[in-house]
Coordinates of C-alpha atoms and ligand atoms in Angstrom, one line a residue:
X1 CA -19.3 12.2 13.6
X2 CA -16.9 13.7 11.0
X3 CA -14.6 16.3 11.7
X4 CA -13.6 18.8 8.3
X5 CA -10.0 17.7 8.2
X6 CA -9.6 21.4 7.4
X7 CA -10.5 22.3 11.0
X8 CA -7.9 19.6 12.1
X9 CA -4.6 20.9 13.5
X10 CA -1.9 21.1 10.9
X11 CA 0.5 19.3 12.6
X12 CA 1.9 16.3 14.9
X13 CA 4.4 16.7 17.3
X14 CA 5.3 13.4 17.6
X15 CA 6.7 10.2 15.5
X16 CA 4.2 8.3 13.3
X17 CA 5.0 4.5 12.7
X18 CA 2.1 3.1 10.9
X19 CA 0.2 4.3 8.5
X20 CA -2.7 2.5 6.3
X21 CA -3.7 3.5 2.7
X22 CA -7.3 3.5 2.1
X23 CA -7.9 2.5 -2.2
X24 CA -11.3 2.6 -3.5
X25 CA -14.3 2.8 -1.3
X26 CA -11.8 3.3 1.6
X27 CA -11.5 7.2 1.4
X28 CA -11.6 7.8 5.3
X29 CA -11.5 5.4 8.4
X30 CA -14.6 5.8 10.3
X31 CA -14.2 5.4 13.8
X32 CA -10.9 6.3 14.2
X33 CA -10.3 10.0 16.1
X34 CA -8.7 12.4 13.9
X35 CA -6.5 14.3 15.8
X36 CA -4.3 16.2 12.9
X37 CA -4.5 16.4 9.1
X38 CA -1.1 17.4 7.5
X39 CA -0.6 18.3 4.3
X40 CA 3.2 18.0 3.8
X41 CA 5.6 18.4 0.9
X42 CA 8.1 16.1 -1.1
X43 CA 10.8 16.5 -3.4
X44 CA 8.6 14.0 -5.4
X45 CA 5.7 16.6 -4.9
X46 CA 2.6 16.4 -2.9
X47 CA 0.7 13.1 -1.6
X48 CA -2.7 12.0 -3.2
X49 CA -4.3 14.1 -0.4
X50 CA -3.7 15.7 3.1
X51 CA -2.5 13.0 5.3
X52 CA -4.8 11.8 8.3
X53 CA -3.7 11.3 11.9
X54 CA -6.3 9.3 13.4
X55 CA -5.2 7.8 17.2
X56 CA -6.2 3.9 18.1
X57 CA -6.3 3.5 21.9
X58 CA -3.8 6.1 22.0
X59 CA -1.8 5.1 19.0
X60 CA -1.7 7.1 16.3
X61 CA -1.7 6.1 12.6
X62 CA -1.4 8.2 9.6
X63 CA -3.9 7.4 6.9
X64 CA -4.0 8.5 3.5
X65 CA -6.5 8.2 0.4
X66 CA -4.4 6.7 -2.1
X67 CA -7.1 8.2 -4.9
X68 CA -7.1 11.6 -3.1
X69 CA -10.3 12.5 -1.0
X70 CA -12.8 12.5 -3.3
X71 CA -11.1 9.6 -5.7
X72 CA -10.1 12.3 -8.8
X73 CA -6.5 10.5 -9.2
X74 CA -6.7 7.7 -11.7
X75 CA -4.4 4.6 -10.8
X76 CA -1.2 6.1 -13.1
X77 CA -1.8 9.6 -11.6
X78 CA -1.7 8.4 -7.8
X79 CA 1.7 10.5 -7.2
X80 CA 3.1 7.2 -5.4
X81 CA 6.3 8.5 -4.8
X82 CA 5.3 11.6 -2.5
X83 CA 2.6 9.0 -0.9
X84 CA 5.4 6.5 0.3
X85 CA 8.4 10.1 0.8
X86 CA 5.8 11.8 3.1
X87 CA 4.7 8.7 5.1
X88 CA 8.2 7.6 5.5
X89 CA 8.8 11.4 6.6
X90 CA 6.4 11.5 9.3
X91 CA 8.0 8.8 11.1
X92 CA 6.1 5.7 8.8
X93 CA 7.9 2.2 8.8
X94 CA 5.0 0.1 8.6
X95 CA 2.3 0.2 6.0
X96 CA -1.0 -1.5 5.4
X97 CA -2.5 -0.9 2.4
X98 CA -5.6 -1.4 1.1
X99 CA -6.9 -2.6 -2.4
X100 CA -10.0 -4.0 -4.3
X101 CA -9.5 -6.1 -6.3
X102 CA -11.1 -8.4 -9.1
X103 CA -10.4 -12.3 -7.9
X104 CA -8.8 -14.4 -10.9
X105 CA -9.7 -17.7 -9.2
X106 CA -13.5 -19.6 -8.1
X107 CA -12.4 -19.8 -4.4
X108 CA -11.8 -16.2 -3.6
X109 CA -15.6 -14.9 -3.9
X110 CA -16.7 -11.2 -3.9
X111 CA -16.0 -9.6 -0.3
X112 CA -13.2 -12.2 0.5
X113 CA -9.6 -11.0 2.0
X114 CA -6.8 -11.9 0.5
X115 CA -3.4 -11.7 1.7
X116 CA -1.2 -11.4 -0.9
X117 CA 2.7 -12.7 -1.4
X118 CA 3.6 -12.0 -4.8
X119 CA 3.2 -9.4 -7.5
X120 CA 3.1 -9.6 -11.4
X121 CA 3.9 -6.6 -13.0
X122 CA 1.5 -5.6 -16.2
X123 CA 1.7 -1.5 -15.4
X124 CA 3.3 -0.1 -19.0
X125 CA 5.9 2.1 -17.5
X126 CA 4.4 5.5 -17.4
X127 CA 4.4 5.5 -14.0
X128 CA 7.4 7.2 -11.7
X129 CA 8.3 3.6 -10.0
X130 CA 11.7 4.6 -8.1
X131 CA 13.5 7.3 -5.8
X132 CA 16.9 5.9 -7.2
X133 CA 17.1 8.2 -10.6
X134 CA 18.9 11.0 -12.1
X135 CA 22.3 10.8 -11.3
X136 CA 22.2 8.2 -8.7
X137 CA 21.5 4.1 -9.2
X138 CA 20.3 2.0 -6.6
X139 CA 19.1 -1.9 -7.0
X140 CA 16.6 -3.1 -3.9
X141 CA 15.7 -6.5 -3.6
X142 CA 12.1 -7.6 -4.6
X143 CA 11.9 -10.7 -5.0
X144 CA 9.5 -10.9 -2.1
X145 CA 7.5 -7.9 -2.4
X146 CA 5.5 -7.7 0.8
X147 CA 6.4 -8.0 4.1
X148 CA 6.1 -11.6 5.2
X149 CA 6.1 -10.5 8.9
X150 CA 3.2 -7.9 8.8
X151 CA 1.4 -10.7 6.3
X152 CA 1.8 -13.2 9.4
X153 CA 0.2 -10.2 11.7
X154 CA -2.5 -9.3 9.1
X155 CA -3.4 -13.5 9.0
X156 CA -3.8 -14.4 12.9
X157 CA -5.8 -10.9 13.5
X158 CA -7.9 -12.2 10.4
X159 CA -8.3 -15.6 12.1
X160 CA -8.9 -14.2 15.2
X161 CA -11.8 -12.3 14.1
X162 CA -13.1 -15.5 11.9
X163 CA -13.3 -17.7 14.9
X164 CA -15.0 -14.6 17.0
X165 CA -18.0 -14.8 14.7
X166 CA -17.4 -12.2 12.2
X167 CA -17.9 -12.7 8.5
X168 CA -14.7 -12.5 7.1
X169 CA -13.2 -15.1 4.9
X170 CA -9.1 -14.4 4.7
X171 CA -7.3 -16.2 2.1
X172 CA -3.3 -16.9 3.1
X173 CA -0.8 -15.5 0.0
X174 CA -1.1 -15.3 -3.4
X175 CA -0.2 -13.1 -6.8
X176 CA -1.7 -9.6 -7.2
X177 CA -2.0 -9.4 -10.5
X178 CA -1.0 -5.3 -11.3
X179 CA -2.7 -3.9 -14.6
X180 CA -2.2 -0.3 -15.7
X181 CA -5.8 0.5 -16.6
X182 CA -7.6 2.8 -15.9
X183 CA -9.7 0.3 -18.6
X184 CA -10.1 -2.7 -17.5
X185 CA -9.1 -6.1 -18.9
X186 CA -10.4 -7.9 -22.0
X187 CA -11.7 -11.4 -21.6
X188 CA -8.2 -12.8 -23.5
X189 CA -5.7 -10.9 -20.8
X190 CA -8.0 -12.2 -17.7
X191 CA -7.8 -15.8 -19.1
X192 CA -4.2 -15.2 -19.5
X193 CA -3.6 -14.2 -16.0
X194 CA -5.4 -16.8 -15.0
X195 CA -3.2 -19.1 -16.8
X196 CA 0.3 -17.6 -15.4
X197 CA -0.9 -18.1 -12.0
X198 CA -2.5 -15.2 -11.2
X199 CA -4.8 -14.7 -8.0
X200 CA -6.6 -11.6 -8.1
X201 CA -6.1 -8.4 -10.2
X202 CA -5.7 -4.5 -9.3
X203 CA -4.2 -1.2 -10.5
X204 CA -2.3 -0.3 -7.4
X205 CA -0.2 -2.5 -6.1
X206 CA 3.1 -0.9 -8.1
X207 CA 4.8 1.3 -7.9
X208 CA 3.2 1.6 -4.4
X209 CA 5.4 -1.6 -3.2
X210 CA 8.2 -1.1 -4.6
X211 CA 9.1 2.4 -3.3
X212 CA 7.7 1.3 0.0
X213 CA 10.6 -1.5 -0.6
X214 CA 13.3 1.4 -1.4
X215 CA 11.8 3.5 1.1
X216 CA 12.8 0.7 3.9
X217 CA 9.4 0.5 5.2
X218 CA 7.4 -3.2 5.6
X219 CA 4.7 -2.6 3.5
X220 CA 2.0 -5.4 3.3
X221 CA -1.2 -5.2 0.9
X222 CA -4.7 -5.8 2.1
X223 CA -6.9 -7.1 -1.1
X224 CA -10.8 -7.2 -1.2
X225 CA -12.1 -8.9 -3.9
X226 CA -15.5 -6.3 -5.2
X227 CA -15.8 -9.3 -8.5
X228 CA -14.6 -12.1 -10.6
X229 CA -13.5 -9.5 -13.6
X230 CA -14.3 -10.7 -16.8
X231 CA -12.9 -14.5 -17.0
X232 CA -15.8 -15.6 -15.0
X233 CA -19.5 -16.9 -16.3
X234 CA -21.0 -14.5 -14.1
X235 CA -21.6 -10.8 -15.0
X236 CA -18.2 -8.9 -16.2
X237 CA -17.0 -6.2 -14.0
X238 CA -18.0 -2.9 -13.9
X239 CA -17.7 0.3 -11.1
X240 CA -21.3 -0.6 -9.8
X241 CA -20.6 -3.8 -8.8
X242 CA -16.9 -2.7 -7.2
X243 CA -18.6 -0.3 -5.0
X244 CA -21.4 -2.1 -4.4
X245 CA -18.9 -4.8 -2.5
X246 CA -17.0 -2.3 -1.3
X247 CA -19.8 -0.8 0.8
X248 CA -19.4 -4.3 2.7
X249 CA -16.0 -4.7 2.5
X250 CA -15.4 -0.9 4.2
X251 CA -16.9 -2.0 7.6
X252 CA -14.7 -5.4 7.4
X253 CA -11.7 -3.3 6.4
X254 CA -11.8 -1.3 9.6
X255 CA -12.3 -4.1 11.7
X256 CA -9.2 -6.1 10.3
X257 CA -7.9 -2.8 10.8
X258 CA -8.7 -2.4 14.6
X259 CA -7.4 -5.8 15.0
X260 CA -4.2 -5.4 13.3
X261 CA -3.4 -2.1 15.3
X262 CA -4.3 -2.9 18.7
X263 CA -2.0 -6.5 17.8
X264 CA 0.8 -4.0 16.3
X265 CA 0.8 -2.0 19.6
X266 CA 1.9 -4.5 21.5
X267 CA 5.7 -4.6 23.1
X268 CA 7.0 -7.7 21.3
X269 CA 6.1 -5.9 17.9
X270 CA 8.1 -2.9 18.3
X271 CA 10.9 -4.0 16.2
X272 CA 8.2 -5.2 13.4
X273 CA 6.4 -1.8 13.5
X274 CA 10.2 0.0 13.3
X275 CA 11.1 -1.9 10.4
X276 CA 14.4 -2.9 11.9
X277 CA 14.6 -5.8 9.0
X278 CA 14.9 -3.9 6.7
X279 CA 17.0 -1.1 7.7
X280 CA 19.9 -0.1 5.3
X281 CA 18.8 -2.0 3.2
X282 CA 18.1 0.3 0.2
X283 CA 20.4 2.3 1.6
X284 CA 23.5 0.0 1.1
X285 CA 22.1 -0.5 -2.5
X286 CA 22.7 3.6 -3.4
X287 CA 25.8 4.0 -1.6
X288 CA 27.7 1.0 -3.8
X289 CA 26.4 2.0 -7.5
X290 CA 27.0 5.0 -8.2
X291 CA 30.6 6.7 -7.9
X292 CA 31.0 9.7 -5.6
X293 CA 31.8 11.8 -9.3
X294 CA 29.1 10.8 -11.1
X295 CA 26.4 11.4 -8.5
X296 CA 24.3 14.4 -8.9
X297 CA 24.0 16.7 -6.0
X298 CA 20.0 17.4 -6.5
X299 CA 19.3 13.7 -6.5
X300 CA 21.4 13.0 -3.5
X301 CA 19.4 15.8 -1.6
X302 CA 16.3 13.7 -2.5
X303 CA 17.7 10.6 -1.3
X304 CA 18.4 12.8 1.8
X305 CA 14.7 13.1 2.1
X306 CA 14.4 9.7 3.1
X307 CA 16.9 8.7 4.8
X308 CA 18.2 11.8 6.6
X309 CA 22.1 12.3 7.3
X310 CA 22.5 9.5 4.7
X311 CA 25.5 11.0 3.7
X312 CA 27.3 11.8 6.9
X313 CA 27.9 7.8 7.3
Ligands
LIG401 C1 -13.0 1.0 -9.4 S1 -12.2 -0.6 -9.7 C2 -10.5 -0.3 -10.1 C3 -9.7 0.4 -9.1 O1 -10.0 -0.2 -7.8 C4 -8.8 -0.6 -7.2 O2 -8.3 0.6 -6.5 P1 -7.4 0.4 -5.2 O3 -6.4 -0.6 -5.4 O4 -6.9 1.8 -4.9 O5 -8.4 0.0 -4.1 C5 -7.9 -0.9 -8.4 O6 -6.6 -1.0 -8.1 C6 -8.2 0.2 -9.4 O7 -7.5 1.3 -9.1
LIG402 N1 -11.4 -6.6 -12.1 C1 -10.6 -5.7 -11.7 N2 -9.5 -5.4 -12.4 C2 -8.6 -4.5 -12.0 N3 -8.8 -3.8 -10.8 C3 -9.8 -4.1 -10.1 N4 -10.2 -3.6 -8.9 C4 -11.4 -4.2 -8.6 N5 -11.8 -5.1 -9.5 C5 -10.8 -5.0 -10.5

């Protein structure tokens, strides 16, 4: 059964530390007991949609469409920056995010996981892609872009449900490909991604990682490849065939999810799930740029957003 999210209480009394972000075909998480929808505000604006609590044996998760609820936001228009602000201020450290994806290489076939480790940027900067702006600098690390520890999580709970019998086929790392679209690629660019190295290919991995990165939250990326794009001598992509494998790929997507959460509930995870790692990390990177004089009081009190009493320390 469905419950309208607008008959859903408003809010949540309590911390939130893991959220999942649903791309395409993954608009809701069936299955899951919605227990509030909130609908909160940024200083980056509103999120692609009201933001899902949904508990998990008693563990709740905030889950939010990444395309808003009925998919109307094209991948440049997904306001990433609220998406990753809100989450974060609802308690978030810990993100799992889900993509499709077109597969670059033979051995990751339509309906396959992959894992992902790296990123290749080929957005066109026209999308907002930082917190750190107007009148205060900062300079995160990125070199890894997900979160290797979450990745490790996301793998055995894969594994796990491989050996059980279910018919998932999980492939360990590899380089997400990040176009701008919304078109997608011509035969030349796929070959050419190919050639750099390139795994699989989608329109939402950035700026989504990278301001889960400032943000301080682990943010890992689950990929399911929907087709072989254009490079391939099979048919050429299209929006049939994506959400024709996506149809599969949802009911796989909330099992790997069930896995994943009940594993992330456990004791020995809580430091994972707080993102202790990577606390003050971004932070350290603001405070050292830009000089107490030249810092402009607006942006500061959206940096405050984030990372509240930031500067008290
Ligand atoms: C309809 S195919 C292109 C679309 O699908 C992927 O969305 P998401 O990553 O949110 O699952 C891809 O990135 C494109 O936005
Ligand atoms: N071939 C493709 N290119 C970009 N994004 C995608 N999402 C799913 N398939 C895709």
């Amino acid at each position: 059964m469905t419950i309208p999210s607008d008959s859903l209480p408003n809010h949540y009394d309590h911390p939130v530390r893991i959220a999942v972000i649903g791309g395409t075909g993954l608009s809701s998480l069936p299955g899951f007991t919605p227990v509030a929808s909130l609908s909160p505000t940024t200083p980056w604006g509103a999120p692609s949609s009201p933001i899902l609590i949904l508990t998990h044996n008693a563990t709740p998760i905030a889950f939010l469409a990444r395309h808003g609820a009925s998919h109307q936001l094209a991948p440049h228009e997904v306001p990433a920056r609220a998406n990753i602000a809100a989450l974060r201020g609802l308690g978030v450290r810990s993100v799992i995010a889900f993509s499709a994806v077109g597969s670059l290489r033979e051995e990751i076939r339509p309906t396959d996981f992959v894992v992902p480790d790296q990123i290749i940027d080929r957005t066109k900067g026209i999308r907002p892609f930082t917190f750190f702006e107007g009148g205060l600098v900062g300079h995160v690390g990125f070199a890894d872009p997900f979160d290797a520890r979450l990745g490790e999580v996301v793998l055995r709970c894969a594994a796990g449900l491989e050996a059980g019998g279910e018919s998932i086929t999980t492939h360990k790392g590899g380089v997400v490909v990040c176009m701008e679209g919304p078109q997608f690629s011509t035969r030349a660019e796929s070959h050419m991604y190919r050639a750099w190295g390139g795994s699989i290919i989608n329109m939402s991995a950035l700026p989504e990682a990278k301001l889960a990165r400032e943000a301080e939250l682990a943010y890992q990326m689950i990929c399911m490849a929907t087709d072989y794009d254009c490079w391939h001598t099979t048919e050429d992509v299209d929006v049939a065939m994506v959400m024709k494998y996506m149809a599969a790929n949802g009911e796989n997507a909330k099992r790997l999810v069930g896995a994943v959460l009940d594993e992330l509930c456990k004791e020995e995870h809580t430091d994972l799930v707080a993102a202790k790692h990577w606390e003050g990390s971004a932070q350290g990177a603001v405070k050292f740029m830009t000089k107490p004089e030249g810092r402009d009081p607006e942006a500061m009190k959206r940096v405050e957003y984030l990372f509240p009493g930031f500067w008290e320390s």
